[in-house]
Amino acid sequence: GESVGLHLPTLSVQEGDNSIINCAYSNSASDYFIWYKQESGKGPQFIIDIRSNMDKRQGQRVTVLLNKTVKHLSLQIAATQPGDSAVYFCAEKGGSTLGRLYFGRGTQLTVWP
Amino acid sequence: KAGVTQTPRYLIKTRGQQVTLSCSPISGHRSVSWYQQTPGQGLQFLFEYFSETQRNKGNFPGRFSGRQFSNSRSEMNVSTLELGDSALYLCATAMGGGSEAFFGQGTRLTVV
C-alpha cells in the first residue's frame, strides 16, 4: 500500500450508480485498514475502517470488503452523488508499524450529474 | 468534539529558512503522525509521536524534526528549506496505534 505512482487511477460514474474502488495492499502483517476521502485543498477525511478479523463492514452508503487471501480491499459507494467526487485512499497499518499508515496511490472518483 | 487543528494553513518561505508547523490533536488522542503530500510522491510518512516520544520515523533527512508536548500537541520543524519541500503537510491523530486516525486540514508550505 505504499504510494508509488505519479498517475492516479480514475473512475467516472453517473450520479445514482454504485461505485467500486479497489486497493491492493502489500503487507501480510497488516491488521487494520482505513478508507479516506480527500477533496481538493482539504485533508483526508475518515470514511470507514475494517480489522483483519472481518471480511465486510458497512456504513452509511459505503461498504468495505477485505480479502486477505489476495490482499485486496474494496470500497463500495451506493447511489453515488456529485459530492462523492474526490480522491479515495486506502491505508493499512499493522505489524510493528504502530501508528504509521501506509497509503495506496489513491483513486480519483468523478461523478457526473 | 473539535477536530484536528493545524496551523498555519498556508506558509510561504524562502530557501534556506526554517519553518515550524503545529498540530493540535482531538481531545484524548495521544498519537500524532506527520505526513508530507506531494503530487509526485503521494502521502509520505514523516514520523509519529506518542506520549512525547518519537516511536516511528520515515525516510526523510535530518532537516525534518518534530516533538510532542505533554498536552499531546505536536510541532514539526523543517530547517534549511529547499524548493522540494513545498508540499501539503498533514498530521493525523489517534487514541493509540491501532485505532482510527483522523487528519487535519494540513499546512500548505510553498518554498520560493
PDB file of C-alpha atoms in Angstrom:
ATOM      1  CA  GLY A   1       0.000   0.000   0.000  1.00  0.00           C
ATOM      2  CA  GLU A   2       2.868   2.467  -0.341  1.00  0.00           C
ATOM      3  CA  SER A   3       2.235   5.418  -2.620  1.00  0.00           C
ATOM      4  CA  VAL A   4       4.315   4.702  -5.652  1.00  0.00           C
ATOM      5  CA  GLY A   5       2.949   6.391  -8.737  1.00  0.00           C
ATOM      6  CA  LEU A   6       2.542   9.743 -10.397  1.00  0.00           C
ATOM      7  CA  HIS A   7      -0.768   8.979 -12.029  1.00  0.00           C
ATOM      8  CA  LEU A   8      -3.918   8.273 -10.156  1.00  0.00           C
ATOM      9  CA  PRO A   9      -6.312   5.641 -11.387  1.00  0.00           C
ATOM     10  CA  THR A  10      -9.593   7.274 -12.297  1.00  0.00           C
ATOM     11  CA  LEU A  11     -13.191   6.199 -12.047  1.00  0.00           C
ATOM     12  CA  SER A  12     -16.069   8.076 -13.641  1.00  0.00           C
ATOM     13  CA  VAL A  13     -19.649   7.183 -12.774  1.00  0.00           C
ATOM     14  CA  GLN A  14     -23.100   8.562 -13.351  1.00  0.00           C
ATOM     15  CA  GLU A  15     -24.950  10.041 -10.430  1.00  0.00           C
ATOM     16  CA  GLY A  16     -27.067   7.359  -8.795  1.00  0.00           C
ATOM     17  CA  ASP A  17     -24.880   4.470  -9.903  1.00  0.00           C
ATOM     18  CA  ASN A  18     -22.829   2.390  -7.496  1.00  0.00           C
ATOM     19  CA  SER A  19     -19.059   2.874  -7.365  1.00  0.00           C
ATOM     20  CA  ILE A  20     -16.400   0.327  -6.538  1.00  0.00           C
ATOM     21  CA  ILE A  21     -12.889   1.465  -5.730  1.00  0.00           C
ATOM     22  CA  ASN A  22     -10.184  -1.152  -5.389  1.00  0.00           C
ATOM     23  CA  CYS A  23      -6.925  -1.275  -3.496  1.00  0.00           C
ATOM     24  CA  ALA A  24      -4.168  -3.855  -3.225  1.00  0.00           C
ATOM     25  CA  TYR A  25      -2.048  -3.875  -0.087  1.00  0.00           C
ATOM     26  CA  SER A  26       1.376  -5.320   0.347  1.00  0.00           C
ATOM     27  CA  ASN A  27       1.983  -6.246   3.981  1.00  0.00           C
ATOM     28  CA  SER A  28       0.589  -9.592   5.122  1.00  0.00           C
ATOM     29  CA  ALA A  29       1.016  -8.440   8.720  1.00  0.00           C
ATOM     30  CA  SER A  30      -1.353  -5.513   8.267  1.00  0.00           C
ATOM     31  CA  ASP A  31      -4.344  -5.946  10.523  1.00  0.00           C
ATOM     32  CA  TYR A  32      -6.181  -2.664  10.225  1.00  0.00           C
ATOM     33  CA  PHE A  33      -7.369  -0.843   7.121  1.00  0.00           C
ATOM     34  CA  ILE A  34      -8.930   2.554   6.575  1.00  0.00           C
ATOM     35  CA  TRP A  35     -10.512   4.307   3.629  1.00  0.00           C
ATOM     36  CA  TYR A  36     -10.107   8.060   3.330  1.00  0.00           C
ATOM     37  CA  LYS A  37     -11.716  10.621   1.055  1.00  0.00           C
ATOM     38  CA  GLN A  38      -9.763  13.719   0.117  1.00  0.00           C
ATOM     39  CA  GLU A  39     -11.331  16.695  -1.558  1.00  0.00           C
ATOM     40  CA  SER A  40      -9.247  19.322  -3.273  1.00  0.00           C
ATOM     41  CA  GLY A  41      -7.435  21.552  -0.787  1.00  0.00           C
ATOM     42  CA  LYS A  42      -8.501  19.537   2.235  1.00  0.00           C
ATOM     43  CA  GLY A  43      -7.037  16.870   4.463  1.00  0.00           C
ATOM     44  CA  PRO A  44      -8.074  13.216   4.115  1.00  0.00           C
ATOM     45  CA  GLN A  45     -11.422  12.504   5.715  1.00  0.00           C
ATOM     46  CA  PHE A  46     -12.025   9.194   7.507  1.00  0.00           C
ATOM     47  CA  ILE A  47     -14.760   7.156   5.797  1.00  0.00           C
ATOM     48  CA  ILE A  48     -14.715   3.640   7.193  1.00  0.00           C
ATOM     49  CA  ASP A  49     -12.316   1.121   8.664  1.00  0.00           C
ATOM     50  CA  ILE A  50     -12.066  -2.636   8.972  1.00  0.00           C
ATOM     51  CA  ARG A  51      -9.957  -5.004  11.017  1.00  0.00           C
ATOM     52  CA  SER A  52      -8.408  -8.143   9.633  1.00  0.00           C
ATOM     53  CA  ASN A  53     -10.742 -10.420  11.590  1.00  0.00           C
ATOM     54  CA  MET A  54     -13.619  -9.172   9.420  1.00  0.00           C
ATOM     55  CA  ASP A  55     -14.434  -9.607   5.734  1.00  0.00           C
ATOM     56  CA  LYS A  56     -17.032  -6.904   5.384  1.00  0.00           C
ATOM     57  CA  ARG A  57     -18.180  -3.803   7.141  1.00  0.00           C
ATOM     58  CA  GLN A  58     -20.986  -1.443   6.254  1.00  0.00           C
ATOM     59  CA  GLY A  59     -21.523   2.206   6.934  1.00  0.00           C
ATOM     60  CA  GLN A  60     -23.887   4.783   5.574  1.00  0.00           C
ATOM     61  CA  ARG A  61     -23.928   4.199   1.774  1.00  0.00           C
ATOM     62  CA  VAL A  62     -20.458   2.631   1.997  1.00  0.00           C
ATOM     63  CA  THR A  63     -19.256  -0.938   2.322  1.00  0.00           C
ATOM     64  CA  VAL A  64     -15.694  -2.126   2.697  1.00  0.00           C
ATOM     65  CA  LEU A  65     -14.709  -5.641   1.668  1.00  0.00           C
ATOM     66  CA  LEU A  66     -11.461  -7.271   2.720  1.00  0.00           C
ATOM     67  CA  ASN A  67      -9.955 -10.294   1.014  1.00  0.00           C
ATOM     68  CA  LYS A  68      -6.876 -11.299   2.970  1.00  0.00           C
ATOM     69  CA  THR A  69      -6.084 -14.214   0.684  1.00  0.00           C
ATOM     70  CA  VAL A  70      -5.256 -11.927  -2.228  1.00  0.00           C
ATOM     71  CA  LYS A  71      -4.523  -8.842  -0.100  1.00  0.00           C
ATOM     72  CA  HIS A  72      -7.283  -6.811  -1.653  1.00  0.00           C
ATOM     73  CA  LEU A  73      -9.551  -4.145  -0.262  1.00  0.00           C
ATOM     74  CA  SER A  74     -12.522  -2.502  -1.924  1.00  0.00           C
ATOM     75  CA  LEU A  75     -14.825   0.394  -1.140  1.00  0.00           C
ATOM     76  CA  GLN A  76     -18.338   0.322  -2.483  1.00  0.00           C
ATOM     77  CA  ILE A  77     -20.355   3.523  -2.568  1.00  0.00           C
ATOM     78  CA  ALA A  78     -24.068   3.121  -3.151  1.00  0.00           C
ATOM     79  CA  ALA A  79     -26.094   5.669  -5.106  1.00  0.00           C
ATOM     80  CA  THR A  80     -23.058   7.824  -5.835  1.00  0.00           C
ATOM     81  CA  GLN A  81     -23.622  11.565  -5.613  1.00  0.00           C
ATOM     82  CA  PRO A  82     -21.703  14.530  -7.086  1.00  0.00           C
ATOM     83  CA  GLY A  83     -20.483  15.320  -3.567  1.00  0.00           C
ATOM     84  CA  ASP A  84     -18.670  11.978  -3.563  1.00  0.00           C
ATOM     85  CA  SER A  85     -16.258  13.273  -6.205  1.00  0.00           C
ATOM     86  CA  ALA A  86     -12.809  13.194  -4.593  1.00  0.00           C
ATOM     87  CA  VAL A  87      -9.628  11.163  -4.347  1.00  0.00           C
ATOM     88  CA  TYR A  88     -10.054   7.999  -2.303  1.00  0.00           C
ATOM     89  CA  PHE A  89      -7.145   6.401  -0.476  1.00  0.00           C
ATOM     90  CA  CYS A  90      -6.841   3.096   1.241  1.00  0.00           C
ATOM     91  CA  ALA A  91      -4.414   2.881   4.145  1.00  0.00           C
ATOM     92  CA  GLU A  92      -3.048  -0.069   6.057  1.00  0.00           C
ATOM     93  CA  LYS A  93      -1.499  -0.429   9.457  1.00  0.00           C
ATOM     94  CA  GLY A  94      -0.161  -3.326  11.417  1.00  0.00           C
ATOM     95  CA  GLY A  95       2.695  -5.467  12.448  1.00  0.00           C
ATOM     96  CA  SER A  96       5.358  -3.410  14.089  1.00  0.00           C
ATOM     97  CA  THR A  97       4.420  -0.163  12.406  1.00  0.00           C
ATOM     98  CA  LEU A  98       2.485   1.127  15.418  1.00  0.00           C
ATOM     99  CA  GLY A  99       0.735   4.325  14.370  1.00  0.00           C
ATOM    100  CA  ARG A 100       2.218   4.546  10.894  1.00  0.00           C
ATOM    101  CA  LEU A 101      -0.192   4.316   7.976  1.00  0.00           C
ATOM    102  CA  TYR A 102       0.841   3.067   4.561  1.00  0.00           C
ATOM    103  CA  PHE A 103      -1.174   4.671   1.804  1.00  0.00           C
ATOM    104  CA  GLY A 104      -2.123   3.479  -1.628  1.00  0.00           C
ATOM    105  CA  ARG A 105      -1.856   5.726  -4.676  1.00  0.00           C
ATOM    106  CA  GLY A 106      -5.420   6.908  -4.481  1.00  0.00           C
ATOM    107  CA  THR A 107      -8.261   6.794  -6.994  1.00  0.00           C
ATOM    108  CA  GLN A 108      -9.865   9.894  -8.472  1.00  0.00           C
ATOM    109  CA  LEU A 109     -13.627   9.427  -8.458  1.00  0.00           C
ATOM    110  CA  THR A 110     -15.649  11.755 -10.683  1.00  0.00           C
ATOM    111  CA  VAL A 111     -19.420  11.691 -10.511  1.00  0.00           C
ATOM    112  CA  TRP A 112     -21.338  13.080 -13.469  1.00  0.00           C
ATOM    113  CA  PRO A 113     -24.818  14.546 -12.963  1.00  0.00           C
TER     114      PRO A 113
ATOM    115  CA  LYS B   1     -15.776  17.495  19.678  1.00  0.00           C
ATOM    116  CA  ALA B   2     -13.185  19.649  17.938  1.00  0.00           C
ATOM    117  CA  GLY B   3     -11.248  18.052  15.100  1.00  0.00           C
ATOM    118  CA  VAL B   4      -7.542  18.048  14.418  1.00  0.00           C
ATOM    119  CA  THR B   5      -6.282  21.606  14.087  1.00  0.00           C
ATOM    120  CA  GLN B   6      -3.222  22.519  12.064  1.00  0.00           C
ATOM    121  CA  THR B   7      -1.695  25.956  11.963  1.00  0.00           C
ATOM    122  CA  PRO B   8      -0.928  27.870   9.944  1.00  0.00           C
ATOM    123  CA  ARG B   9      -2.988  26.824   6.913  1.00  0.00           C
ATOM    124  CA  TYR B  10      -0.635  28.455   4.418  1.00  0.00           C
ATOM    125  CA  LEU B  11       3.005  29.458   4.514  1.00  0.00           C
ATOM    126  CA  ILE B  12       5.421  30.933   2.018  1.00  0.00           C
ATOM    127  CA  LYS B  13       9.091  30.702   2.896  1.00  0.00           C
ATOM    128  CA  THR B  14      12.378  31.352   1.161  1.00  0.00           C
ATOM    129  CA  ARG B  15      15.030  28.723   0.509  1.00  0.00           C
ATOM    130  CA  GLY B  16      17.356  28.345   3.460  1.00  0.00           C
ATOM    131  CA  GLN B  17      14.828  29.477   6.030  1.00  0.00           C
ATOM    132  CA  GLN B  18      13.279  27.244   8.623  1.00  0.00           C
ATOM    133  CA  VAL B  19       9.643  26.657   9.459  1.00  0.00           C
ATOM    134  CA  THR B  20       7.612  25.281  12.354  1.00  0.00           C
ATOM    135  CA  LEU B  21       4.184  23.750  11.885  1.00  0.00           C
ATOM    136  CA  SER B  22       1.737  22.954  14.648  1.00  0.00           C
ATOM    137  CA  CYS B  23      -0.852  20.229  15.182  1.00  0.00           C
ATOM    138  CA  SER B  24      -3.419  20.110  17.981  1.00  0.00           C
ATOM    139  CA  PRO B  25      -4.997  16.663  18.249  1.00  0.00           C
ATOM    140  CA  ILE B  26      -8.527  15.671  19.056  1.00  0.00           C
ATOM    141  CA  SER B  27      -9.020  15.623  22.802  1.00  0.00           C
ATOM    142  CA  GLY B  28      -7.852  12.295  24.225  1.00  0.00           C
ATOM    143  CA  HIS B  29      -5.674  11.433  21.251  1.00  0.00           C
ATOM    144  CA  ARG B  30      -2.088  10.706  22.222  1.00  0.00           C
ATOM    145  CA  SER B  31      -0.669   9.581  18.893  1.00  0.00           C
ATOM    146  CA  VAL B  32       0.291  12.237  16.369  1.00  0.00           C
ATOM    147  CA  SER B  33       1.744  11.358  12.973  1.00  0.00           C
ATOM    148  CA  TRP B  34       3.015  13.686  10.279  1.00  0.00           C
ATOM    149  CA  TYR B  35       2.829  13.147   6.526  1.00  0.00           C
ATOM    150  CA  GLN B  36       4.066  15.045   3.511  1.00  0.00           C
ATOM    151  CA  GLN B  37       1.814  15.042   0.470  1.00  0.00           C
ATOM    152  CA  THR B  38       3.022  15.977  -2.999  1.00  0.00           C
ATOM    153  CA  PRO B  39       1.528  15.252  -6.424  1.00  0.00           C
ATOM    154  CA  GLY B  40       4.544  13.198  -7.406  1.00  0.00           C
ATOM    155  CA  GLN B  41       5.111  11.138  -4.274  1.00  0.00           C
ATOM    156  CA  GLY B  42       1.668  10.952  -2.704  1.00  0.00           C
ATOM    157  CA  LEU B  43       1.441  10.631   1.072  1.00  0.00           C
ATOM    158  CA  GLN B  44       4.826  10.035   2.665  1.00  0.00           C
ATOM    159  CA  PHE B  45       5.197   9.267   6.369  1.00  0.00           C
ATOM    160  CA  LEU B  46       7.495  11.590   8.320  1.00  0.00           C
ATOM    161  CA  PHE B  47       7.268  10.492  11.954  1.00  0.00           C
ATOM    162  CA  GLU B  48       4.926   9.533  14.760  1.00  0.00           C
ATOM    163  CA  TYR B  49       4.851  10.687  18.352  1.00  0.00           C
ATOM    164  CA  PHE B  50       3.125   9.035  21.267  1.00  0.00           C
ATOM    165  CA  SER B  51       3.264  10.346  24.826  1.00  0.00           C
ATOM    166  CA  GLU B  52       6.023  12.805  23.921  1.00  0.00           C
ATOM    167  CA  THR B  53       8.235  10.094  22.405  1.00  0.00           C
ATOM    168  CA  GLN B  54       9.041   9.568  18.756  1.00  0.00           C
ATOM    169  CA  ARG B  55       8.262   5.920  18.126  1.00  0.00           C
ATOM    170  CA  ASN B  56       8.370   5.739  14.358  1.00  0.00           C
ATOM    171  CA  LYS B  57      10.284   7.586  11.687  1.00  0.00           C
ATOM    172  CA  GLY B  58      10.114   7.679   7.920  1.00  0.00           C
ATOM    173  CA  ASN B  59      12.887   8.171   5.380  1.00  0.00           C
ATOM    174  CA  PHE B  60      13.358  11.900   5.498  1.00  0.00           C
ATOM    175  CA  PRO B  61      16.603  13.809   6.087  1.00  0.00           C
ATOM    176  CA  GLY B  62      17.526  15.155   9.488  1.00  0.00           C
ATOM    177  CA  ARG B  63      16.315  18.622   8.449  1.00  0.00           C
ATOM    178  CA  PHE B  64      12.869  17.331   9.325  1.00  0.00           C
ATOM    179  CA  SER B  65      12.264  17.035  13.039  1.00  0.00           C
ATOM    180  CA  GLY B  66       9.389  17.073  15.433  1.00  0.00           C
ATOM    181  CA  ARG B  67       8.337  16.972  19.013  1.00  0.00           C
ATOM    182  CA  GLN B  68       5.287  16.416  21.135  1.00  0.00           C
ATOM    183  CA  PHE B  69       4.285  18.224  24.265  1.00  0.00           C
ATOM    184  CA  SER B  70       2.674  16.910  27.429  1.00  0.00           C
ATOM    185  CA  ASN B  71      -0.754  18.037  26.186  1.00  0.00           C
ATOM    186  CA  SER B  72      -0.194  15.901  23.034  1.00  0.00           C
ATOM    187  CA  ARG B  73       0.127  18.919  20.766  1.00  0.00           C
ATOM    188  CA  SER B  74       2.899  18.390  18.254  1.00  0.00           C
ATOM    189  CA  GLU B  75       5.162  20.549  16.175  1.00  0.00           C
ATOM    190  CA  MET B  76       7.311  19.715  13.225  1.00  0.00           C
ATOM    191  CA  ASN B  77      10.249  21.754  12.088  1.00  0.00           C
ATOM    192  CA  VAL B  78      11.995  21.889   8.752  1.00  0.00           C
ATOM    193  CA  SER B  79      15.351  23.633   8.652  1.00  0.00           C
ATOM    194  CA  THR B  80      17.305  24.907   5.644  1.00  0.00           C
ATOM    195  CA  LEU B  81      14.269  24.767   3.394  1.00  0.00           C
ATOM    196  CA  GLU B  82      14.623  23.547  -0.174  1.00  0.00           C
ATOM    197  CA  LEU B  83      12.306  24.081  -3.117  1.00  0.00           C
ATOM    198  CA  GLY B  84      11.409  20.387  -2.983  1.00  0.00           C
ATOM    199  CA  ASP B  85       9.969  20.800   0.493  1.00  0.00           C
ATOM    200  CA  SER B  86       6.966  22.555  -0.999  1.00  0.00           C
ATOM    201  CA  ALA B  87       4.068  20.312  -0.102  1.00  0.00           C
ATOM    202  CA  LEU B  88       0.942  19.842   1.935  1.00  0.00           C
ATOM    203  CA  TYR B  89       1.943  18.749   5.435  1.00  0.00           C
ATOM    204  CA  LEU B  90      -0.691  16.739   7.206  1.00  0.00           C
ATOM    205  CA  CYS B  91      -0.955  15.497  10.722  1.00  0.00           C
ATOM    206  CA  ALA B  92      -3.112  12.582  11.808  1.00  0.00           C
ATOM    207  CA  THR B  93      -4.073  11.831  15.378  1.00  0.00           C
ATOM    208  CA  ALA B  94      -5.361   8.718  17.083  1.00  0.00           C
ATOM    209  CA  MET B  95      -6.027   7.449  20.568  1.00  0.00           C
ATOM    210  CA  GLY B  96      -3.440   4.732  20.142  1.00  0.00           C
ATOM    211  CA  GLY B  97      -1.565   2.853  17.479  1.00  0.00           C
ATOM    212  CA  GLY B  98      -4.356   0.597  16.334  1.00  0.00           C
ATOM    213  CA  SER B  99      -7.275   2.974  16.327  1.00  0.00           C
ATOM    214  CA  GLU B 100      -8.920   5.332  13.883  1.00  0.00           C
ATOM    215  CA  ALA B 101      -6.663   8.100  12.676  1.00  0.00           C
ATOM    216  CA  PHE B 102      -8.105  11.498  11.803  1.00  0.00           C
ATOM    217  CA  PHE B 103      -6.384  14.125   9.710  1.00  0.00           C
ATOM    218  CA  GLY B 104      -6.206  17.860   9.974  1.00  0.00           C
ATOM    219  CA  GLN B 105      -6.710  20.170   7.003  1.00  0.00           C
ATOM    220  CA  GLY B 106      -2.986  20.442   6.504  1.00  0.00           C
ATOM    221  CA  THR B 107      -0.471  23.247   6.134  1.00  0.00           C
ATOM    222  CA  ARG B 108       0.337  24.222   2.571  1.00  0.00           C
ATOM    223  CA  LEU B 109       4.036  25.157   2.515  1.00  0.00           C
ATOM    224  CA  THR B 110       5.475  26.881  -0.511  1.00  0.00           C
ATOM    225  CA  VAL B 111       9.225  27.404  -0.705  1.00  0.00           C
ATOM    226  CA  VAL B 112      10.382  30.059  -3.167  1.00  0.00           C
TER     227      VAL B 112
END
